[in-house]
Coordinates of C-alpha atoms in Angstrom, one line a residue:
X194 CA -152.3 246.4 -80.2
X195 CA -151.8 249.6 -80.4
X196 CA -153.9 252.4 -79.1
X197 CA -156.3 254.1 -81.8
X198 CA -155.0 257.9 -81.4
X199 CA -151.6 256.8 -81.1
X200 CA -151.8 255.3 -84.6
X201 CA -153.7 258.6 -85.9
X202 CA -152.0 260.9 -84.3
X203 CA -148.7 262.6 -86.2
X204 CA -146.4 265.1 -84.2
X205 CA -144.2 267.4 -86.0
X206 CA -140.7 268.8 -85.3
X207 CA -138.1 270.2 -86.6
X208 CA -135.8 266.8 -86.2
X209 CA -136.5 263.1 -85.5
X210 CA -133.5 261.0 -84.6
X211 CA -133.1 257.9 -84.5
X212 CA -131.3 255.7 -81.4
X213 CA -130.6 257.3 -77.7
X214 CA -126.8 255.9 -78.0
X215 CA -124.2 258.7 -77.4
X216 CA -124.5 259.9 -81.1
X217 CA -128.3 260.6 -80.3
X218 CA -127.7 261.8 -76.8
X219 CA -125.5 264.9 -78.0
X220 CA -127.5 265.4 -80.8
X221 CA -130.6 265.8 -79.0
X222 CA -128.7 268.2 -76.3
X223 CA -126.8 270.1 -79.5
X224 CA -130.5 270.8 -81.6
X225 CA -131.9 272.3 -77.7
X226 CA -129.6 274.6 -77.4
X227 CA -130.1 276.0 -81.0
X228 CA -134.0 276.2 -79.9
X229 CA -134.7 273.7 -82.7
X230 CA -137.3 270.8 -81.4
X231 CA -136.3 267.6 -81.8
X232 CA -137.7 263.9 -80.7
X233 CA -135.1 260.6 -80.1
X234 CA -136.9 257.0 -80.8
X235 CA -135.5 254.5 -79.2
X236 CA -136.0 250.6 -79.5
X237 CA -134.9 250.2 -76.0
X238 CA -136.6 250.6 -72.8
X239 CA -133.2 253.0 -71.9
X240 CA -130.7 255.3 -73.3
X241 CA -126.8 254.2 -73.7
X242 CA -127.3 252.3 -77.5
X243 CA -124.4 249.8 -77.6
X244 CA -124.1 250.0 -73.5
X245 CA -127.9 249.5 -73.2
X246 CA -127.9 246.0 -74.9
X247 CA -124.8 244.4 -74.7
X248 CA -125.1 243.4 -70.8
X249 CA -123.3 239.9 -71.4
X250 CA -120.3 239.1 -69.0
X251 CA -117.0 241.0 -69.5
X252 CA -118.5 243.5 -71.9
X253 CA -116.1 247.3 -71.3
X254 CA -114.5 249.7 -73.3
X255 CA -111.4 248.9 -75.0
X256 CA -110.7 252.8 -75.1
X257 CA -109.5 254.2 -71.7
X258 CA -112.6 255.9 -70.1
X259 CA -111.1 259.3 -69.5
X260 CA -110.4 259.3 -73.5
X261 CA -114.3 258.2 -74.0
X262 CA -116.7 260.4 -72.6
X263 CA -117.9 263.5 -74.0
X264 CA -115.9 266.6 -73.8
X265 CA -118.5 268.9 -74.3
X266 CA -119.2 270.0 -71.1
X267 CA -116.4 271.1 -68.3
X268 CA -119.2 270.9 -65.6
X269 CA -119.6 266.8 -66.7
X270 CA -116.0 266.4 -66.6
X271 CA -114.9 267.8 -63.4
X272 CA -118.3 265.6 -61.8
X273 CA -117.5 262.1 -63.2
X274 CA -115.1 259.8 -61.6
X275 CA -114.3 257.0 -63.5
X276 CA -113.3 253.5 -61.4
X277 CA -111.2 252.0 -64.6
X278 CA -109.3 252.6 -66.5
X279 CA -111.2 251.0 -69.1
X280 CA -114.6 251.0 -67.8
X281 CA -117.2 248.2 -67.5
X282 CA -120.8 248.0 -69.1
X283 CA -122.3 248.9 -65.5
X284 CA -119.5 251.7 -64.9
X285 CA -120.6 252.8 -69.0
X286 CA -124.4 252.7 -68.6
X287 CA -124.5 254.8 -65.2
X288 CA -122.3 257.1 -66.4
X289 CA -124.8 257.7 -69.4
X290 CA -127.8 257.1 -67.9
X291 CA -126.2 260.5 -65.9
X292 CA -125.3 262.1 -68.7
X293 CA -129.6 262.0 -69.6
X294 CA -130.2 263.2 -66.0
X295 CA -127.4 265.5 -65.9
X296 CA -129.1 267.5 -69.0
X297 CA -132.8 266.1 -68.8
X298 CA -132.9 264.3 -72.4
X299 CA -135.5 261.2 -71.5
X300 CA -138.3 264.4 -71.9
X301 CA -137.3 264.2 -75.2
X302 CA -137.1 260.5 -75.6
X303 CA -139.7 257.9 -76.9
X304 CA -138.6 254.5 -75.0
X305 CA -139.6 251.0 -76.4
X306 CA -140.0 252.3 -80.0
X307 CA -138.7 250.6 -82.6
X308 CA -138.8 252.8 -86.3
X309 CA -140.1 250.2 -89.0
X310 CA -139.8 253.2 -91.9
X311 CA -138.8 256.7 -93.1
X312 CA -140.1 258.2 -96.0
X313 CA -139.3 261.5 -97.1
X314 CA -143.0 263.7 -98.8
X315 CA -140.9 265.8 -101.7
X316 CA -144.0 268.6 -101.4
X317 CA -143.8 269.1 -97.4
X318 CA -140.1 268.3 -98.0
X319 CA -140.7 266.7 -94.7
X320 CA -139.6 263.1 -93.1
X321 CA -142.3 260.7 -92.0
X322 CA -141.5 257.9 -89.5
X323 CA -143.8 255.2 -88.5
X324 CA -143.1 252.8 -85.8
X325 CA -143.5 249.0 -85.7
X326 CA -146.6 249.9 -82.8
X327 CA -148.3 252.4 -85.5
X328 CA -146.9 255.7 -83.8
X329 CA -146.0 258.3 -86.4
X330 CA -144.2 261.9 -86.5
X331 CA -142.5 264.1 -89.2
X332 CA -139.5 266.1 -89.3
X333 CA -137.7 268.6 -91.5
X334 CA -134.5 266.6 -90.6
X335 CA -133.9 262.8 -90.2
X336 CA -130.8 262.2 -88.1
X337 CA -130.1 258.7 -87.7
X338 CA -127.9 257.9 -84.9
X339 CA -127.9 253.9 -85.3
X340 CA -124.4 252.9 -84.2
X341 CA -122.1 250.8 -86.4
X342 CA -122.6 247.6 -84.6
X343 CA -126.1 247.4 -83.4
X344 CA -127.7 245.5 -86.0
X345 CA -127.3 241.3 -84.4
X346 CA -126.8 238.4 -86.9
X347 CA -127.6 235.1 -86.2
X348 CA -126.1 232.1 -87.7
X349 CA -128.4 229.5 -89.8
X350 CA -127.6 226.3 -87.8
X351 CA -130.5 223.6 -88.3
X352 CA -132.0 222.7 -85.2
X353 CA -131.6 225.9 -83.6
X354 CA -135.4 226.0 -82.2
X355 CA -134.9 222.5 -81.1
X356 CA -132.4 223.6 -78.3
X357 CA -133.9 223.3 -74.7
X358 CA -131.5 225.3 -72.8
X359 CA -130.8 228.9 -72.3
X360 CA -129.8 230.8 -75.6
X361 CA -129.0 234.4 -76.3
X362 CA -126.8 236.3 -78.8
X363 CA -124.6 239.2 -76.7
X364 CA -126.4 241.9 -77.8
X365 CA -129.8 240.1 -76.5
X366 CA -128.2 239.3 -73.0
X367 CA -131.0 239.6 -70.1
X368 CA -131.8 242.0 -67.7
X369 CA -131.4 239.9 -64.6
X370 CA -128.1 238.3 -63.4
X371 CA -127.0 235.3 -65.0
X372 CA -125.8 232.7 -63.3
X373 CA -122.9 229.8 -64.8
X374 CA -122.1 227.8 -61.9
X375 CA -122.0 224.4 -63.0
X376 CA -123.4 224.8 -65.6
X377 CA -122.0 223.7 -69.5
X378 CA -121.4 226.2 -71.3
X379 CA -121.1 226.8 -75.0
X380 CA -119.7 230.0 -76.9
X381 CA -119.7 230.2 -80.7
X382 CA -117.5 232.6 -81.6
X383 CA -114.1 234.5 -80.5
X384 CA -114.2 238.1 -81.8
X385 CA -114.2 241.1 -79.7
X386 CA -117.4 240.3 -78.0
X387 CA -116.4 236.6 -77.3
X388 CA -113.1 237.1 -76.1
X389 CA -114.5 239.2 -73.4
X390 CA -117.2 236.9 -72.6
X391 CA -115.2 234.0 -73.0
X392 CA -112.7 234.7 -70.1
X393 CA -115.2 235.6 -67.7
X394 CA -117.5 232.8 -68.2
X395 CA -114.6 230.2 -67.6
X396 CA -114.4 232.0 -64.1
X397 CA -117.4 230.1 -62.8
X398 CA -118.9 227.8 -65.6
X399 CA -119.2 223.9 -64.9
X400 CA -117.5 223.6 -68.5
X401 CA -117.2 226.0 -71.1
X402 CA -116.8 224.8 -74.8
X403 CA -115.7 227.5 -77.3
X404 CA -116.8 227.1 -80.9
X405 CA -113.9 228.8 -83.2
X406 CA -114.2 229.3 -86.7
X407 CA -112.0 231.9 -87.1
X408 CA -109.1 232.9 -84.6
X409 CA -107.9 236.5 -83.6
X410 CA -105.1 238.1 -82.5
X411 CA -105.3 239.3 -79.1
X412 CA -103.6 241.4 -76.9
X413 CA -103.3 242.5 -73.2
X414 CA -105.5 245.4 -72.3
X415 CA -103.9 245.9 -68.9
X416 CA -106.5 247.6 -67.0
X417 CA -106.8 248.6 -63.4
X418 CA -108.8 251.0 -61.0
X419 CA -108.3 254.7 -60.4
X420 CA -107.5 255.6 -57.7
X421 CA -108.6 259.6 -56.3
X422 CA -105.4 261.1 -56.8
X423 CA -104.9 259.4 -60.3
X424 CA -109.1 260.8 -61.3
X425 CA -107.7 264.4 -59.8
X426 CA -104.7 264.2 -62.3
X427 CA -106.8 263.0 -64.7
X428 CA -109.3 266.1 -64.6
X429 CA -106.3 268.0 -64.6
X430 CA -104.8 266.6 -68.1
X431 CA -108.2 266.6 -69.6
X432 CA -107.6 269.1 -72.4
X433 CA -104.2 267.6 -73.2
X434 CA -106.0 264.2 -73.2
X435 CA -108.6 265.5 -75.8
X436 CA -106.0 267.5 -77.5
X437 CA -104.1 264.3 -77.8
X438 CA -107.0 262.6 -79.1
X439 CA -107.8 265.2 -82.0
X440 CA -104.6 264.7 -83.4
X441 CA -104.6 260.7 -83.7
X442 CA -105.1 258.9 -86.7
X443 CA -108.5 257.1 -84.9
X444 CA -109.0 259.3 -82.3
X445 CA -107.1 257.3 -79.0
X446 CA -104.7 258.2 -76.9
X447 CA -102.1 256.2 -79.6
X448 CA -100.8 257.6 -82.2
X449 CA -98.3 255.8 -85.0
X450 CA -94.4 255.7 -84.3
X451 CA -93.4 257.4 -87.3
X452 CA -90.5 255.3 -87.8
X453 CA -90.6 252.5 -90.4
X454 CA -90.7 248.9 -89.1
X455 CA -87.3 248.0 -91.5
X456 CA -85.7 251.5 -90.0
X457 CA -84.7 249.4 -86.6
X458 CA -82.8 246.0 -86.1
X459 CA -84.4 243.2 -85.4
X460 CA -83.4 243.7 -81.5
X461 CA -84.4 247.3 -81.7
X462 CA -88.2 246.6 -82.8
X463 CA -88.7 243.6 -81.1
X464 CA -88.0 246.3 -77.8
X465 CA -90.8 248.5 -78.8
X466 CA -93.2 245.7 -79.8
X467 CA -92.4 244.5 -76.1
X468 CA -92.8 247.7 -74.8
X469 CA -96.1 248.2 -76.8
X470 CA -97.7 244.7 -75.8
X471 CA -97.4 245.7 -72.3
X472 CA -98.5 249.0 -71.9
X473 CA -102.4 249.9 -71.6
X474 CA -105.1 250.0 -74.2
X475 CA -104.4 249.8 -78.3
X476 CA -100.4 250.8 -78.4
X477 CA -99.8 247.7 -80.0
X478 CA -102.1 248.0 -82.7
X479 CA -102.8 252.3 -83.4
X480 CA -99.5 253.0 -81.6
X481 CA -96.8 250.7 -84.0
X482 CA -94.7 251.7 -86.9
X483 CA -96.2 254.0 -89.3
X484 CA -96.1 251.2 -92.3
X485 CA -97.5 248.6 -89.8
X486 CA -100.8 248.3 -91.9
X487 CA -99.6 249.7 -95.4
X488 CA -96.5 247.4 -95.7
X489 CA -96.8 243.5 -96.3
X490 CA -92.9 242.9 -95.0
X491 CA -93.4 245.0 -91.9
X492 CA -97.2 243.3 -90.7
X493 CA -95.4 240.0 -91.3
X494 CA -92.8 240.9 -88.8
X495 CA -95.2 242.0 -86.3
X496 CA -97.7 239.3 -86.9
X497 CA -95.3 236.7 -85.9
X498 CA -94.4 238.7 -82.8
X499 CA -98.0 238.5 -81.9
X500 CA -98.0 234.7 -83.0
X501 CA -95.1 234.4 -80.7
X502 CA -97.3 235.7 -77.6
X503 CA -100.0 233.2 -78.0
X504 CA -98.1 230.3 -78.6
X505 CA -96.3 231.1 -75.1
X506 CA -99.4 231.7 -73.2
X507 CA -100.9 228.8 -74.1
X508 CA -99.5 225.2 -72.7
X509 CA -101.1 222.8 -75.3
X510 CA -99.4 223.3 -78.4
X511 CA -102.5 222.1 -80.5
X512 CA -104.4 223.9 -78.6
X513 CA -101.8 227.2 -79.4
X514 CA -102.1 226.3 -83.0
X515 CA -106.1 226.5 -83.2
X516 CA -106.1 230.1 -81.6
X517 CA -103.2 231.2 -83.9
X518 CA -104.2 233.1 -86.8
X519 CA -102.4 232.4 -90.0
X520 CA -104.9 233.9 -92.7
X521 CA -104.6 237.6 -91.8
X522 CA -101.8 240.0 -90.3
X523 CA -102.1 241.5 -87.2
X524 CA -104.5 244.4 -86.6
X525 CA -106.2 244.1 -89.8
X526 CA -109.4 243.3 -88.9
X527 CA -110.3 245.9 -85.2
X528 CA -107.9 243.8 -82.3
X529 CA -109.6 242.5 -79.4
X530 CA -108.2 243.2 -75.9
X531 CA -108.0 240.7 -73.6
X532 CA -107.7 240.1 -69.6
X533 CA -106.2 236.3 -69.3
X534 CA -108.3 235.3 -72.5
X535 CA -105.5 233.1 -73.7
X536 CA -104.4 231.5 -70.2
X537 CA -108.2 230.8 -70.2
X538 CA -107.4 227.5 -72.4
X539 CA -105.1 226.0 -69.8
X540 CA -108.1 225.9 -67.5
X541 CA -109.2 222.2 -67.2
X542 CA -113.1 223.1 -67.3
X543 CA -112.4 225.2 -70.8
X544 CA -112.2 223.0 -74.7
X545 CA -111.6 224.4 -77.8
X546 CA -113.5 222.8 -81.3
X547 CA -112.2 223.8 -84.2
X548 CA -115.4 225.0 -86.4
X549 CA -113.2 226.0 -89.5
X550 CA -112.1 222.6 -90.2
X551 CA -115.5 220.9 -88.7
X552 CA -118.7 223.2 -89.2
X553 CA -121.4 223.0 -86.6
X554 CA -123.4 220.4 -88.4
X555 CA -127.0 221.0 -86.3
X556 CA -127.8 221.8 -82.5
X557 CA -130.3 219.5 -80.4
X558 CA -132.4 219.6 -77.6
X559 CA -129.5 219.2 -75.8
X560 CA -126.3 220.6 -77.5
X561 CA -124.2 221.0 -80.5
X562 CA -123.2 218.3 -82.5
X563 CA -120.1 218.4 -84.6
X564 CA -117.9 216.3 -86.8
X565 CA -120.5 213.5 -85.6
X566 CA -120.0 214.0 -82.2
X567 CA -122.6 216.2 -79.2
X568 CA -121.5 218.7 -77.1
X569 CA -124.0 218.6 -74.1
X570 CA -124.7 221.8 -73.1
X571 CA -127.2 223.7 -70.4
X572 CA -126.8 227.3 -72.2
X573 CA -125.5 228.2 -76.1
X574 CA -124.0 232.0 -76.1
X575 CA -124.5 233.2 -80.0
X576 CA -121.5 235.9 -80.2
X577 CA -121.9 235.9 -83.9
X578 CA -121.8 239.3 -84.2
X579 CA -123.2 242.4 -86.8
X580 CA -124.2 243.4 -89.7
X581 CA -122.5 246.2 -89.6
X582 CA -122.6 249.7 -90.1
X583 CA -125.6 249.0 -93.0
X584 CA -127.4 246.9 -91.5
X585 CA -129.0 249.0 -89.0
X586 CA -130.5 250.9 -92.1
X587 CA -131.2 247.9 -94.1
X588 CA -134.2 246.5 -91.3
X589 CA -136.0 250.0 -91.9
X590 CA -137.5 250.8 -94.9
X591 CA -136.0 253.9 -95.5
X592 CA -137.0 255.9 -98.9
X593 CA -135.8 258.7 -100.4
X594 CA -137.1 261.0 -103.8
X595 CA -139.6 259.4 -105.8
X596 CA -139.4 256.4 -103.4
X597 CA -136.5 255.2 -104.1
X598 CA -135.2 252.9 -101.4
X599 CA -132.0 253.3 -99.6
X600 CA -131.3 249.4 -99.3
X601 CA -131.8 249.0 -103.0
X602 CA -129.5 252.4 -103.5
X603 CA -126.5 250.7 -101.5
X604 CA -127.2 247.0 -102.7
X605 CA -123.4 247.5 -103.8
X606 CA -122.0 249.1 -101.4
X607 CA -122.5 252.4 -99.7
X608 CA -122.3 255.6 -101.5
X609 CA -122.5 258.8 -99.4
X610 CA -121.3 262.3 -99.2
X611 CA -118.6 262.9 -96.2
X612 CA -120.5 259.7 -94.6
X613 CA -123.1 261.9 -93.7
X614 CA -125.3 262.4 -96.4
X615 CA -126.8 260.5 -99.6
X616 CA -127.8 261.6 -102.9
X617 CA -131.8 261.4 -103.2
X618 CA -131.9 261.5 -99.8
X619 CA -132.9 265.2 -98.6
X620 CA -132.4 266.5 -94.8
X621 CA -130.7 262.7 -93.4
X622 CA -127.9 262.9 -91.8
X623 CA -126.4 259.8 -90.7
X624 CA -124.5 260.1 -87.8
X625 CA -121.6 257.7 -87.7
X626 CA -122.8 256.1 -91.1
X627 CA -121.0 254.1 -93.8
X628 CA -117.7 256.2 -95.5
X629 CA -117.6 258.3 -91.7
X630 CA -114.7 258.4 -89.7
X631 CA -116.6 257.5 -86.8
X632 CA -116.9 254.0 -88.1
X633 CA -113.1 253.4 -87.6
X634 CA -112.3 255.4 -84.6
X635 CA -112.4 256.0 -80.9
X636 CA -116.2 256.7 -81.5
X637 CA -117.6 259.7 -79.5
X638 CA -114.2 261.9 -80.2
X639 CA -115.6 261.3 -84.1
X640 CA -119.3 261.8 -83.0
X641 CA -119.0 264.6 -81.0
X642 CA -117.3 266.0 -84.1
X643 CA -120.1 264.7 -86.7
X644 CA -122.6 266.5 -84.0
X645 CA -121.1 269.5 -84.4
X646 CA -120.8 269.8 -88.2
X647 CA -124.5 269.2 -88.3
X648 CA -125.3 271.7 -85.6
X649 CA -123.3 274.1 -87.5
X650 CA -125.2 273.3 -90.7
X651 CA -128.5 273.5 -89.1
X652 CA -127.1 277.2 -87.7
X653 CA -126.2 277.8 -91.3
X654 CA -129.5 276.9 -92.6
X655 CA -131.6 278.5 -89.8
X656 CA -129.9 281.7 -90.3
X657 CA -130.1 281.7 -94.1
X658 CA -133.5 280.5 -93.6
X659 CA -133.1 277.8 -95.6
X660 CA -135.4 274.4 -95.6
X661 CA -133.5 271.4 -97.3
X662 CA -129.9 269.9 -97.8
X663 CA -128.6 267.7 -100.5
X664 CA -125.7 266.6 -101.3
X665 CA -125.0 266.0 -105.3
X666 CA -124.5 262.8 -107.2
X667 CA -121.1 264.3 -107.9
X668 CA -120.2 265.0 -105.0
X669 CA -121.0 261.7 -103.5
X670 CA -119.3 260.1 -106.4
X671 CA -115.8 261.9 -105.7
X672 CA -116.4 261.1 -102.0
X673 CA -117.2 257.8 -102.5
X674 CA -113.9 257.3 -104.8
X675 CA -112.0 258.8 -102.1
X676 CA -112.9 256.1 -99.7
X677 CA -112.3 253.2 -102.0
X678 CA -108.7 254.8 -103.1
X679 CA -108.2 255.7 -99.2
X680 CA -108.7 251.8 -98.4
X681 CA -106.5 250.7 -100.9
X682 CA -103.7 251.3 -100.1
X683 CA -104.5 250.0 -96.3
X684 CA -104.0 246.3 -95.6
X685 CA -107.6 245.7 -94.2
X686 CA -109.3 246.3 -97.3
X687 CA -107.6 243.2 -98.3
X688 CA -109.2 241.4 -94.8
X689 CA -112.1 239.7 -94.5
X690 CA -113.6 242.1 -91.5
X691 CA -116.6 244.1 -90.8
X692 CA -114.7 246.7 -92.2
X693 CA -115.0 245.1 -95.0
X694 CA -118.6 243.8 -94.9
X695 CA -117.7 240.3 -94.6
X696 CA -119.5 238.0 -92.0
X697 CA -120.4 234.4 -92.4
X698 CA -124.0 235.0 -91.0
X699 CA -124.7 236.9 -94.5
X700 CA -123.1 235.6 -97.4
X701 CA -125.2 238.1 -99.5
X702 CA -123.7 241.1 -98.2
X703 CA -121.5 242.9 -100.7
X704 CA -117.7 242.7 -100.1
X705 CA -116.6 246.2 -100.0
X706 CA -114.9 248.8 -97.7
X707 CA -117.7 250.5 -95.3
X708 CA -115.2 252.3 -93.2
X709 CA -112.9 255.2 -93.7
X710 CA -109.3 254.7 -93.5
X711 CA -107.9 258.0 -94.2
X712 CA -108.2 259.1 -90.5
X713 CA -110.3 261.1 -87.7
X714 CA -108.2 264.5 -88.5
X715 CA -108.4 264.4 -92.4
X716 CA -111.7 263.7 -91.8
X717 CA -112.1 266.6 -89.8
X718 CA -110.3 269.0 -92.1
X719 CA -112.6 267.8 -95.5
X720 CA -115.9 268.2 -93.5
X721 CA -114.6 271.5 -92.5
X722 CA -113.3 273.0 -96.1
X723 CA -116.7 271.6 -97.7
X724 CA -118.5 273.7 -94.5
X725 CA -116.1 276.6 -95.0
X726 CA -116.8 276.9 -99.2
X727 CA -120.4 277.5 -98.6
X728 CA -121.4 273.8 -98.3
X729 CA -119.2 272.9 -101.4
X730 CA -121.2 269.4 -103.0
X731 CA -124.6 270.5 -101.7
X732 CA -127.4 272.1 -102.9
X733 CA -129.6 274.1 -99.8
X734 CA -132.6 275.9 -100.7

């Protein structure tokens, strides 16, 4: 229960943020240095947001390190060596858990505090935020800094409770060192999160049974360590790594081959997709033809490429056939990157059931039974993924002018301004929210950018001495029809994705486009014309 003065007791400052992940980090560091005071909540019991919670074996960055951490500071730069070239959750959380040393942010940090609401008082045109333990404080601002994918689903299985084993979902993984020796294993699903978990577990598990419902197309991520002189190189090329990264359509290190798929022979592209599939990181998916994901014809080309890989990786042809996905092209949902995931199924201790064409029909004490037949297992791993990019807003009760609720507001959809603001919704600012190119990106290249348009707007405002933003139900209307128009002319708006909204854990969730598909740098250039016309689409006072 909580303490009596905590309960009573309101602080006041001139932001509250919400979430210690790298969005919150920076922006708590940014609002110092303009001598605003600000306070970060945070659910967890450490900073590091996405690298905090999801512990669970195989978990690392699909972006190269060097083209992930902040670029903010030279001194941080030059200090950091990075071990991989795609880092892993330990290598991730140190090197954040630094990053709060490095610049003293856990001072400013409330630990083990979940936010249960938000309400915005129109005559103190103030925030108020209560906690699930009672605490309370106000701010001018509300930042919210909730990450795209930190909101968990479950699936609805009957018998769930019943099971007598060891259960998690990925983002719930434990503290402590988990041990699979001998032990049966069972995985439901074979996204992103998975994939990775998937191929590490069948390293040591007794048996690992993988429940599929829908398969994905994978490719290699082709990682490796750094060595000294590579890191030294590597600090050398950082501004022509960042510069690189400011120019790509999602922020990597990829950028599209302008060429169109039909331009080349058969021969001729077939060579590049080789090439691509090879090489580190997401070639093959942000580095392809420039029509890859606007062209039917030309994903069609590449999807049986892709198709190709898998069914020669994999020894059991019905086995192949399973993990082959025929009911969308490739890279239109976000493409998982894999280390041996597919080789994984040759593995004697490792099955494959088919949930698609058999769904789970209930779990027992003692496994998972389906089509009529138990699966005995010791441990069920739930990667079932997100609700994402809403949902993290949806479990707060978040209310705007006259009370009007934000999860009512986007019960259709999202609508925002720039993906950083919402009508009826004065001084939040959603880092990374629905509509932002940070939800469709390499993600702290777009946050560091979304951190510093709202530093410059809180510069603006302080100097004009101004109190509120809004943005207009105009504006947020043409904004709002750019994203939709963006996204139609892009093959994932016609995926069933989280880009899209869909997930099987929440068959209420409106099918719609959450992302935005016009790209990091014309992104960029709209927030800064609407910054450089005064605030164009907002009203300050």
């Amino acid at each position: 229960m909580a303490d009596a003065n905590q309960t009573t007791k309101t602080e006041t400052y001139d932001a509250v943020i919400i979430g210690a992940g790298v969005s919150g980090m920076y922006m708590l560091h940014r609002l110092r240095a303009l001598g605003l005071t600000a306070r970060v909540y945070e659910a967890g019991s450490g900073v590091g947001g996405t690298w905090y919670w999801n512990r669970y074996p195989g978990a690392r960055f699909d972006s190269e390190s060097y083209s992930y951490g902040y670029s903010f500071d030279q001194g941080l730069l030059q200090d950091w060596d990075w071990q991989e070239h795609f880092a892993g959750q330990p290598e991730i959380l140190q090197y954040l858990e630094h990053v709060a040393d490095r610049f003293d942010l856990r001072r400013d940090i409330s630990f083990n505090t979940r936010i249960a609401s938000a309400h915005f008082d129109e005559q103190a045109t103030t925030w108020e935020i209560v906690a699930e333990d009672g605490r309370r404080a106000r701010g001018r601002f509300l930042i919210t800094a909730l990450g795209p994918l930190s909101a968990p689903t479950m699936p609805s299985i009957p018998g769930m409770e019943d099971f007598q084993g060891d259960a998690w979902h990925t983002a719930h993984w434990p503290h402590e060192p988990v041990s699979f020796d001998g032990r049966r294993v069972g995985v439901i699903g074979t996204g992103a999160t998975g994939v990775q978990a998937i191929t590490e577990i069948a390293k040591t598990a007794g048996t690992l049974t993988v429940f599929q419902r829908n398969p994905n197309y994978c490719a290699p991520l082709g990682n490796g360590p750094i060595s000294s002189a590579e890191m030294d190189e590597i600090r050398a090329r950082y501004p022509e790594i960042f510069a690189r990264c400011r120019e790509t359509h999602g922020g990597f290190l990829h950028n599209a081959d302008h060429r169109l798929t039909m331009d080349l022979s058969p021969a001729e592209r077939e060579a590049v997709w080789e090439k691509l599939y090879h090489e580190r990181g997401f070639g093959i998916w942000t580095g392809n033809f420039r029509d890859t994901f606007t062209d039917q014809a030309a994903n069609d080309l590449l999807s049986d490429f892709v198709r190709g890989k898998i069914r020669a990786r994999v020894q059991d042809p019905a086995v192949a056939e399973l993990l082959t996905p025929t009911n969308h092209g490739f890279g239109t949902r976000r493409v998982p990157l894999e280390s041996g995931y597919y080789e994984v199924y040759n593995q004697p201790n490792v099955s494959l059931v088919d949930i698609r064409r058999n769904p789970i029909e209930r779990i027992t004490k003692t496994g998972i039974v389906v089509d009529g037949q138990e699966h005995a297992l010791d441990m069920i791993i739930y990667a079932t993924g997100f609700d994402a990019v809403t949902g993290a807003f949806s479990r707060m009760d978040i209310r705007g002018r006259a009370g009007q609720s934000l999860t009512d507001k986007w019960a259709d959809g999202p609508r925002t301004n720039l993906g950083l603001t919402v009508a009826g919704f004065p001084n939040m600012l959603t880092l990374v929210g629905p509509h932002n190119a940070g939800t469709f990106c390499n993600i702290p290249r777009c946050i560091e950018q979304n951190v510093d348009w709202v530093s410059d707007l809180m510069t603006h405002m302080r100097d004009q001495g101004l109190a509120s933003i809004e943005t207009t139900e105009a504006a947020e209307d043409d904004w709002t029809a750019h994203v939709y128009e963006t996204a139609a002319g892009s093959l994932l708006s016609k995926t069933d994705s989280w880009f899209t909204g869909v997930n099987q854990n929440l068959p209420d969730k409106k099918r719609t486009f959450y992302a935005y598909a016009g790209g990091a740098p014309a992104y960029r250039k709209q927030c800064d014309e609407v910054a450089a016309d005064g605030y164009r689409g907002f009203v300050l006072g």
